[in-house]
Amino acid sequence: MAAVQAAEARALGPGHTAEVPGEDELALVAHDARLAALVVVACGLAIALARLPRRVATAAWLGGAVALVVANATLGRAVDGGPVVLAAAGLLLVTTASAVAASLLEVLRRVTPTPSTRGPLSLVAAGAAAAGTLPVLTFQGMDSERYAAWVLAGLASSNLLSALATAAVVATVGVLLARGAASVVLALALPVVALALLVEPHGPSWQLGDSPGAAGAALVVAAAPLVLAAARERTGSRRRTTTAVTALLGSGALLALVPQLLAVPVLVGGGLGMAVTAPAGAYVNYDGLPVVGGGLVLGAAVLAVCVALRGPAVAPPERSEVLTGAR
């Protein structure tokens, strides 16, 4: 943040025009990049807890995610300009400790966790959040001429790293939810396709493009493994799978033809992003608005579709019931 503020001071110097970043605009982009990092850490936490019983994993994830947001809000200003590794280690320590405490409270409350035949909902939520965040990262404008001469190399690369990390989250969640070799292949291949739609060469390196049509297509492609996995969870899911494929193709075509539809969740999510980043020092002026929060709005829509396709959770039968049925 200290380096970003120095770049802003240069941009606002003599000869400032409307074509270069305005007051606190680069700082807001940096806060948005921080929000993307928080999403990645929260998704990684859900994956790390995936093998725990459903209720324990959900409680631990919620506890860790809340601690992550609170830590960002309270420590954001303090760590700006400080050692990145030390700040990241402190954030992970607070998040892990809160997740452990929340999981212990859930275990003590229930004594014996309720088993389930499916993975925790927090895992699906993490995949949905990552699938929604991936395409929205293109709206940060890191590759635009407005920012090209002013955005620091580290800040620009963080955008690409966040895209790679969210794609990896979608792939990992898809593999964990997959049933069969074909589902595993799709779970690994589709996030790569989504990345290929968004990433383009930028001089000697690579950077996210800014095509709204590509962002809409990438959203549908990234969400496809999660939606298809949810449709296949139930017995006799052929009709559900057909419906899911049709809906994916239809929404993909619609977003590719009318990419302006993505502007609505981005604007709504901007308010959500400000709720998280404002305590850490961000504020909106006429030159900027957070966009990563829009990815969480899109992720919530993907999660709602997955929940509707999955249906209610079913606990596995007791051993005595299995033996009775066998007789």
Tab-separated table of C-alpha atoms in Angstrom:
chain	number	residue	atom	x	y	z
A	1	MET	CA	0.000	0.000	0.000
A	2	ALA	CA	2.865	2.366	0.693
A	3	ALA	CA	4.210	1.807	-2.823
A	4	VAL	CA	0.718	2.215	-4.303
A	5	GLN	CA	0.262	5.521	-2.502
A	6	ALA	CA	3.626	6.702	-3.844
A	7	ALA	CA	2.502	5.822	-7.386
A	8	GLU	CA	-0.718	7.770	-6.824
A	9	ALA	CA	1.256	10.795	-5.713
A	10	ARG	CA	3.181	10.691	-8.995
A	11	ALA	CA	-0.037	10.253	-11.022
A	12	LEU	CA	-1.652	13.243	-9.278
A	13	GLY	CA	1.375	15.456	-9.832
A	14	PRO	CA	1.768	18.230	-12.403
A	15	GLY	CA	-0.001	17.501	-15.668
A	16	HIS	CA	-2.662	15.241	-14.157
A	17	THR	CA	-5.480	14.464	-16.597
A	18	ALA	CA	-8.685	12.416	-16.509
A	19	GLU	CA	-6.922	9.637	-18.464
A	20	VAL	CA	-4.695	8.676	-15.523
A	21	PRO	CA	-5.755	7.354	-12.089
A	22	GLY	CA	-7.465	9.839	-9.794
A	23	GLU	CA	-7.233	10.339	-6.060
A	24	ASP	CA	-7.167	7.030	-4.139
A	25	GLU	CA	-8.127	5.081	-7.269
A	26	LEU	CA	-5.025	2.877	-7.217
A	27	ALA	CA	-5.449	2.373	-3.470
A	28	LEU	CA	-8.970	1.105	-4.075
A	29	VAL	CA	-7.649	-1.333	-6.694
A	30	ALA	CA	-5.113	-2.551	-4.131
A	31	HIS	CA	-7.838	-3.052	-1.525
A	32	ASP	CA	-9.825	-4.982	-4.142
A	33	ALA	CA	-6.793	-7.204	-4.732
A	34	ARG	CA	-6.642	-7.767	-0.969
A	35	LEU	CA	-10.308	-8.798	-1.013
A	36	ALA	CA	-9.531	-11.318	-3.768
A	37	ALA	CA	-6.790	-12.752	-1.566
A	38	LEU	CA	-9.272	-13.088	1.313
A	39	VAL	CA	-11.617	-15.030	-0.970
A	40	VAL	CA	-8.787	-17.359	-1.951
A	41	VAL	CA	-7.810	-18.001	1.679
A	42	ALA	CA	-11.431	-18.624	2.707
A	43	CYS	CA	-11.873	-21.089	-0.169
A	44	GLY	CA	-8.643	-22.852	0.737
A	45	LEU	CA	-9.864	-23.181	4.323
A	46	ALA	CA	-13.055	-24.900	3.138
A	47	ILE	CA	-11.011	-27.369	1.086
A	48	ALA	CA	-8.712	-28.089	4.032
A	49	LEU	CA	-11.750	-28.918	6.191
A	50	ALA	CA	-13.554	-30.981	3.538
A	51	ARG	CA	-12.887	-34.371	5.152
A	52	LEU	CA	-14.405	-33.424	8.504
A	53	PRO	CA	-18.063	-34.271	9.272
A	54	ARG	CA	-20.458	-31.879	7.568
A	55	ARG	CA	-21.566	-29.858	10.588
A	56	VAL	CA	-18.086	-29.645	12.059
A	57	ALA	CA	-16.590	-28.560	8.727
A	58	THR	CA	-19.290	-25.929	8.222
A	59	ALA	CA	-18.876	-24.535	11.739
A	60	ALA	CA	-15.096	-24.423	11.417
A	61	TRP	CA	-15.291	-22.740	8.021
A	62	LEU	CA	-17.741	-20.085	9.174
A	63	GLY	CA	-15.626	-19.358	12.255
A	64	GLY	CA	-12.457	-19.079	10.208
A	65	ALA	CA	-14.059	-16.933	7.503
A	66	VAL	CA	-15.504	-14.488	10.033
A	67	ALA	CA	-12.127	-14.226	11.755
A	68	LEU	CA	-10.507	-13.600	8.367
A	69	VAL	CA	-12.824	-10.661	7.631
A	70	VAL	CA	-12.472	-9.204	11.137
A	71	ALA	CA	-8.684	-9.544	11.042
A	72	ASN	CA	-8.533	-7.740	7.699
A	73	ALA	CA	-10.710	-4.943	9.009
A	74	THR	CA	-8.790	-4.462	12.248
A	75	LEU	CA	-5.246	-5.120	11.045
A	76	GLY	CA	-5.475	-3.751	7.507
A	77	ARG	CA	-4.037	-0.329	8.257
A	78	ALA	CA	-1.441	-1.716	10.659
A	79	VAL	CA	0.178	-4.096	8.166
A	80	ASP	CA	0.236	-1.697	5.206
A	81	GLY	CA	3.843	-1.127	4.275
A	82	GLY	CA	5.039	-3.897	6.598
A	83	PRO	CA	6.514	-7.342	5.837
A	84	VAL	CA	4.079	-9.240	3.606
A	85	VAL	CA	5.102	-12.681	4.888
A	86	LEU	CA	4.656	-11.636	8.515
A	87	ALA	CA	1.239	-10.130	7.806
A	88	ALA	CA	0.115	-13.239	5.895
A	89	ALA	CA	1.359	-15.535	8.659
A	90	GLY	CA	-0.559	-13.555	11.275
A	91	LEU	CA	-3.734	-13.622	9.182
A	92	LEU	CA	-3.482	-17.387	8.662
A	93	LEU	CA	-2.772	-17.944	12.352
A	94	VAL	CA	-5.884	-15.993	13.414
A	95	THR	CA	-8.015	-17.785	10.809
A	96	THR	CA	-6.762	-21.263	11.756
A	97	ALA	CA	-7.182	-20.683	15.476
A	98	SER	CA	-10.758	-19.472	14.988
A	99	ALA	CA	-11.591	-22.449	12.756
A	100	VAL	CA	-10.239	-24.887	15.340
A	101	ALA	CA	-12.166	-23.190	18.147
A	102	ALA	CA	-15.428	-23.218	16.127
A	103	SER	CA	-15.023	-26.900	15.237
A	104	LEU	CA	-14.348	-27.845	18.876
A	105	LEU	CA	-17.463	-25.981	19.990
A	106	GLU	CA	-19.541	-27.862	17.412
A	107	VAL	CA	-18.080	-31.225	18.492
A	108	LEU	CA	-18.771	-30.484	22.164
A	109	ARG	CA	-22.281	-29.336	21.363
A	110	ARG	CA	-23.189	-32.484	19.456
A	111	VAL	CA	-20.766	-34.966	21.115
A	112	THR	CA	-21.017	-37.327	18.105
A	113	PRO	CA	-21.136	-35.541	14.744
A	114	THR	CA	-24.002	-36.553	12.453
A	115	PRO	CA	-22.678	-38.579	9.486
A	116	SER	CA	-23.717	-37.824	5.938
A	117	THR	CA	-23.335	-39.397	2.522
A	118	ARG	CA	-22.139	-36.149	0.940
A	119	GLY	CA	-19.438	-33.547	1.391
A	120	PRO	CA	-20.005	-30.398	3.444
A	121	LEU	CA	-21.954	-27.520	1.960
A	122	SER	CA	-19.022	-25.238	2.767
A	123	LEU	CA	-16.997	-27.065	0.119
A	124	VAL	CA	-19.634	-26.352	-2.534
A	125	ALA	CA	-19.825	-22.741	-1.317
A	126	ALA	CA	-16.060	-22.368	-1.714
A	127	GLY	CA	-16.192	-23.676	-5.266
A	128	ALA	CA	-19.091	-21.359	-6.092
A	129	ALA	CA	-17.309	-18.315	-4.617
A	130	ALA	CA	-14.181	-19.106	-6.628
A	131	ALA	CA	-16.171	-19.667	-9.835
A	132	GLY	CA	-17.890	-16.302	-9.387
A	133	THR	CA	-14.724	-14.422	-8.459
A	134	LEU	CA	-12.603	-15.705	-11.358
A	135	PRO	CA	-14.364	-13.837	-14.210
A	136	VAL	CA	-15.016	-10.694	-12.148
A	137	LEU	CA	-11.266	-10.172	-11.720
A	138	THR	CA	-11.172	-9.002	-15.346
A	139	PHE	CA	-13.202	-5.908	-14.384
A	140	GLN	CA	-10.397	-4.558	-12.187
A	141	GLY	CA	-8.876	-2.956	-15.272
A	142	MET	CA	-5.278	-3.920	-14.503
A	143	ASP	CA	-4.592	-4.298	-18.235
A	144	SER	CA	-6.182	-0.997	-19.268
A	145	GLU	CA	-4.189	1.951	-20.599
A	146	ARG	CA	-5.455	3.987	-17.647
A	147	TYR	CA	-3.462	1.833	-15.216
A	148	ALA	CA	-0.626	0.499	-17.389
A	149	ALA	CA	1.964	3.106	-16.411
A	150	TRP	CA	0.969	3.306	-12.750
A	151	VAL	CA	0.013	-0.140	-11.444
A	152	LEU	CA	2.975	-1.764	-9.747
A	153	ALA	CA	4.252	-5.058	-11.109
A	154	GLY	CA	3.450	-6.832	-7.842
A	155	LEU	CA	-0.123	-5.552	-7.846
A	156	ALA	CA	-0.665	-6.511	-11.474
A	157	SER	CA	0.727	-9.990	-10.908
A	158	SER	CA	-1.519	-10.449	-7.860
A	159	ASN	CA	-4.502	-10.223	-10.191
A	160	LEU	CA	-3.203	-13.086	-12.329
A	161	LEU	CA	-2.226	-15.105	-9.253
A	162	SER	CA	-5.736	-14.669	-7.835
A	163	ALA	CA	-7.174	-15.937	-11.117
A	164	LEU	CA	-4.893	-18.985	-11.052
A	165	ALA	CA	-5.749	-19.648	-7.405
A	166	THR	CA	-9.519	-19.385	-7.897
A	167	ALA	CA	-9.316	-21.674	-10.932
A	168	ALA	CA	-7.355	-24.163	-8.811
A	169	VAL	CA	-10.046	-23.975	-6.126
A	170	VAL	CA	-12.786	-24.738	-8.667
A	171	ALA	CA	-10.776	-27.672	-10.029
A	172	THR	CA	-10.050	-29.068	-6.559
A	173	VAL	CA	-13.660	-28.800	-5.407
A	174	GLY	CA	-14.825	-30.359	-8.664
A	175	VAL	CA	-12.486	-33.324	-8.186
A	176	LEU	CA	-13.576	-33.802	-4.571
A	177	LEU	CA	-17.234	-33.817	-5.633
A	178	ALA	CA	-16.737	-35.852	-8.808
A	179	ARG	CA	-18.224	-39.294	-9.282
A	180	GLY	CA	-16.382	-41.247	-11.940
A	181	ALA	CA	-13.417	-40.650	-14.214
A	182	ALA	CA	-15.359	-38.503	-16.690
A	183	SER	CA	-16.394	-36.110	-13.926
A	184	VAL	CA	-12.777	-35.817	-12.761
A	185	VAL	CA	-11.626	-34.968	-16.282
A	186	LEU	CA	-14.307	-32.280	-16.605
A	187	ALA	CA	-13.462	-30.881	-13.171
A	188	LEU	CA	-9.830	-30.464	-14.194
A	189	ALA	CA	-10.365	-29.340	-17.782
A	190	LEU	CA	-13.153	-26.764	-17.491
A	191	PRO	CA	-11.361	-24.371	-15.084
A	192	VAL	CA	-8.406	-24.419	-17.487
A	193	VAL	CA	-10.768	-23.499	-20.330
A	194	ALA	CA	-12.182	-20.655	-18.192
A	195	LEU	CA	-8.665	-19.352	-17.599
A	196	ALA	CA	-7.852	-19.601	-21.305
A	197	LEU	CA	-10.872	-17.404	-22.054
A	198	LEU	CA	-9.636	-14.692	-19.690
A	199	VAL	CA	-5.835	-14.688	-19.937
A	200	GLU	CA	-4.036	-13.074	-22.853
A	201	PRO	CA	-0.413	-12.114	-23.617
A	202	HIS	CA	0.717	-8.727	-22.328
A	203	GLY	CA	4.180	-7.917	-23.597
A	204	PRO	CA	6.617	-10.543	-22.325
A	205	SER	CA	4.150	-11.818	-19.703
A	206	TRP	CA	0.487	-12.745	-19.354
A	207	GLN	CA	-2.372	-10.763	-17.882
A	208	LEU	CA	-6.149	-10.949	-17.572
A	209	GLY	CA	-7.999	-9.337	-20.476
A	210	ASP	CA	-10.992	-7.032	-20.169
A	211	SER	CA	-13.584	-8.605	-22.490
A	212	PRO	CA	-17.050	-8.710	-20.812
A	213	GLY	CA	-18.159	-11.439	-23.234
A	214	ALA	CA	-15.230	-13.634	-22.251
A	215	ALA	CA	-16.004	-13.032	-18.578
A	216	GLY	CA	-19.590	-14.251	-18.994
A	217	ALA	CA	-18.500	-17.371	-20.844
A	218	ALA	CA	-15.768	-18.052	-18.254
A	219	LEU	CA	-18.318	-17.807	-15.430
A	220	VAL	CA	-20.507	-20.508	-16.962
A	221	VAL	CA	-17.562	-22.755	-17.829
A	222	ALA	CA	-16.049	-22.444	-14.334
A	223	ALA	CA	-19.389	-23.128	-12.635
A	224	ALA	CA	-20.210	-26.125	-14.862
A	225	PRO	CA	-18.320	-28.809	-12.831
A	226	LEU	CA	-20.095	-27.749	-9.625
A	227	VAL	CA	-23.547	-27.598	-11.223
A	228	LEU	CA	-23.116	-30.972	-12.942
A	229	ALA	CA	-21.808	-32.587	-9.754
A	230	ALA	CA	-24.855	-31.301	-7.869
A	231	ALA	CA	-27.207	-32.627	-10.565
A	232	ARG	CA	-25.641	-36.101	-10.395
A	233	GLU	CA	-25.835	-36.500	-6.637
A	234	ARG	CA	-29.301	-38.015	-6.629
A	235	THR	CA	-30.299	-41.417	-7.936
A	236	GLY	CA	-31.926	-41.213	-11.355
A	237	SER	CA	-30.340	-37.852	-12.058
A	238	ARG	CA	-30.395	-38.089	-15.883
A	239	ARG	CA	-33.215	-35.550	-16.219
A	240	ARG	CA	-31.573	-33.214	-13.698
A	241	THR	CA	-28.273	-33.433	-15.579
A	242	THR	CA	-29.993	-32.659	-18.884
A	243	THR	CA	-31.715	-29.679	-17.299
A	244	ALA	CA	-28.429	-28.458	-15.819
A	245	VAL	CA	-26.614	-28.727	-19.162
A	246	THR	CA	-29.418	-26.876	-20.937
A	247	ALA	CA	-29.403	-24.122	-18.312
A	248	LEU	CA	-25.618	-23.770	-18.543
A	249	LEU	CA	-25.667	-23.501	-22.321
A	250	GLY	CA	-28.542	-21.021	-22.244
A	251	SER	CA	-26.997	-18.790	-19.585
A	252	GLY	CA	-23.617	-18.943	-21.304
A	253	ALA	CA	-25.096	-17.811	-24.606
A	254	LEU	CA	-27.080	-15.047	-22.874
A	255	LEU	CA	-24.060	-13.668	-21.018
A	256	ALA	CA	-21.904	-13.831	-24.131
A	257	LEU	CA	-24.499	-11.877	-26.131
A	258	VAL	CA	-25.491	-9.453	-23.347
A	259	PRO	CA	-22.391	-9.124	-21.127
A	260	GLN	CA	-23.857	-5.963	-19.580
A	261	LEU	CA	-25.916	-8.258	-17.339
A	262	LEU	CA	-22.764	-8.842	-15.281
A	263	ALA	CA	-22.674	-5.145	-14.384
A	264	VAL	CA	-25.611	-5.582	-11.994
A	265	PRO	CA	-23.961	-8.090	-9.619
A	266	VAL	CA	-20.686	-6.171	-9.858
A	267	LEU	CA	-22.381	-2.974	-8.682
A	268	VAL	CA	-24.299	-4.777	-5.934
A	269	GLY	CA	-21.169	-6.636	-4.896
A	270	GLY	CA	-19.256	-3.374	-4.798
A	271	GLY	CA	-21.227	-2.432	-1.702
A	272	LEU	CA	-20.397	-5.813	-0.189
A	273	GLY	CA	-16.741	-5.261	-0.996
A	274	MET	CA	-16.779	-1.869	0.678
A	275	ALA	CA	-18.287	-3.369	3.831
A	276	VAL	CA	-15.183	-5.560	4.102
A	277	THR	CA	-12.468	-3.190	2.889
A	278	ALA	CA	-13.680	0.148	4.296
A	279	PRO	CA	-12.546	-0.616	7.882
A	280	ALA	CA	-9.115	-1.396	6.415
A	281	GLY	CA	-8.917	2.073	4.859
A	282	ALA	CA	-10.780	1.900	1.532
A	283	TYR	CA	-13.386	4.423	0.478
A	284	VAL	CA	-15.175	5.154	-2.791
A	285	ASN	CA	-14.866	8.321	-4.813
A	286	TYR	CA	-15.911	9.029	-8.378
A	287	ASP	CA	-12.943	7.095	-9.770
A	288	GLY	CA	-13.530	3.605	-8.435
A	289	LEU	CA	-15.592	0.844	-6.882
A	290	PRO	CA	-14.566	-2.631	-5.668
A	291	VAL	CA	-15.510	-5.422	-8.073
A	292	VAL	CA	-14.479	-8.624	-6.294
A	293	GLY	CA	-17.604	-8.409	-4.147
A	294	GLY	CA	-19.546	-8.918	-7.378
A	295	GLY	CA	-17.885	-12.302	-7.681
A	296	LEU	CA	-19.363	-13.288	-4.335
A	297	VAL	CA	-22.819	-12.266	-5.565
A	298	LEU	CA	-22.348	-14.426	-8.654
A	299	GLY	CA	-21.013	-17.197	-6.424
A	300	ALA	CA	-24.147	-17.000	-4.293
A	301	ALA	CA	-26.237	-17.485	-7.441
A	302	VAL	CA	-24.150	-20.528	-8.438
A	303	LEU	CA	-24.477	-21.914	-4.901
A	304	ALA	CA	-28.268	-21.459	-4.986
A	305	VAL	CA	-28.441	-23.485	-8.214
A	306	CYS	CA	-26.254	-26.223	-6.738
A	307	VAL	CA	-28.317	-26.411	-3.545
A	308	ALA	CA	-31.537	-26.648	-5.554
A	309	LEU	CA	-30.108	-29.491	-7.635
A	310	ARG	CA	-28.630	-31.351	-4.659
A	311	GLY	CA	-31.846	-31.427	-2.643
A	312	PRO	CA	-31.973	-32.159	1.124
A	313	ALA	CA	-29.111	-34.009	2.771
A	314	VAL	CA	-29.693	-37.673	3.565
A	315	ALA	CA	-27.947	-39.364	6.478
A	316	PRO	CA	-26.619	-42.893	5.816
A	317	PRO	CA	-28.739	-45.778	7.168
A	318	GLU	CA	-27.905	-47.299	10.514
A	319	ARG	CA	-26.022	-50.571	10.524
A	320	SER	CA	-29.055	-52.454	11.845
A	321	GLU	CA	-31.177	-51.144	8.968
A	322	VAL	CA	-28.573	-52.248	6.443
A	323	LEU	CA	-28.501	-55.771	7.932
A	324	THR	CA	-32.316	-55.970	8.003
A	325	GLY	CA	-32.489	-54.936	4.371
A	326	ALA	CA	-29.868	-57.556	3.455
A	327	ARG	CA	-31.982	-60.290	5.027
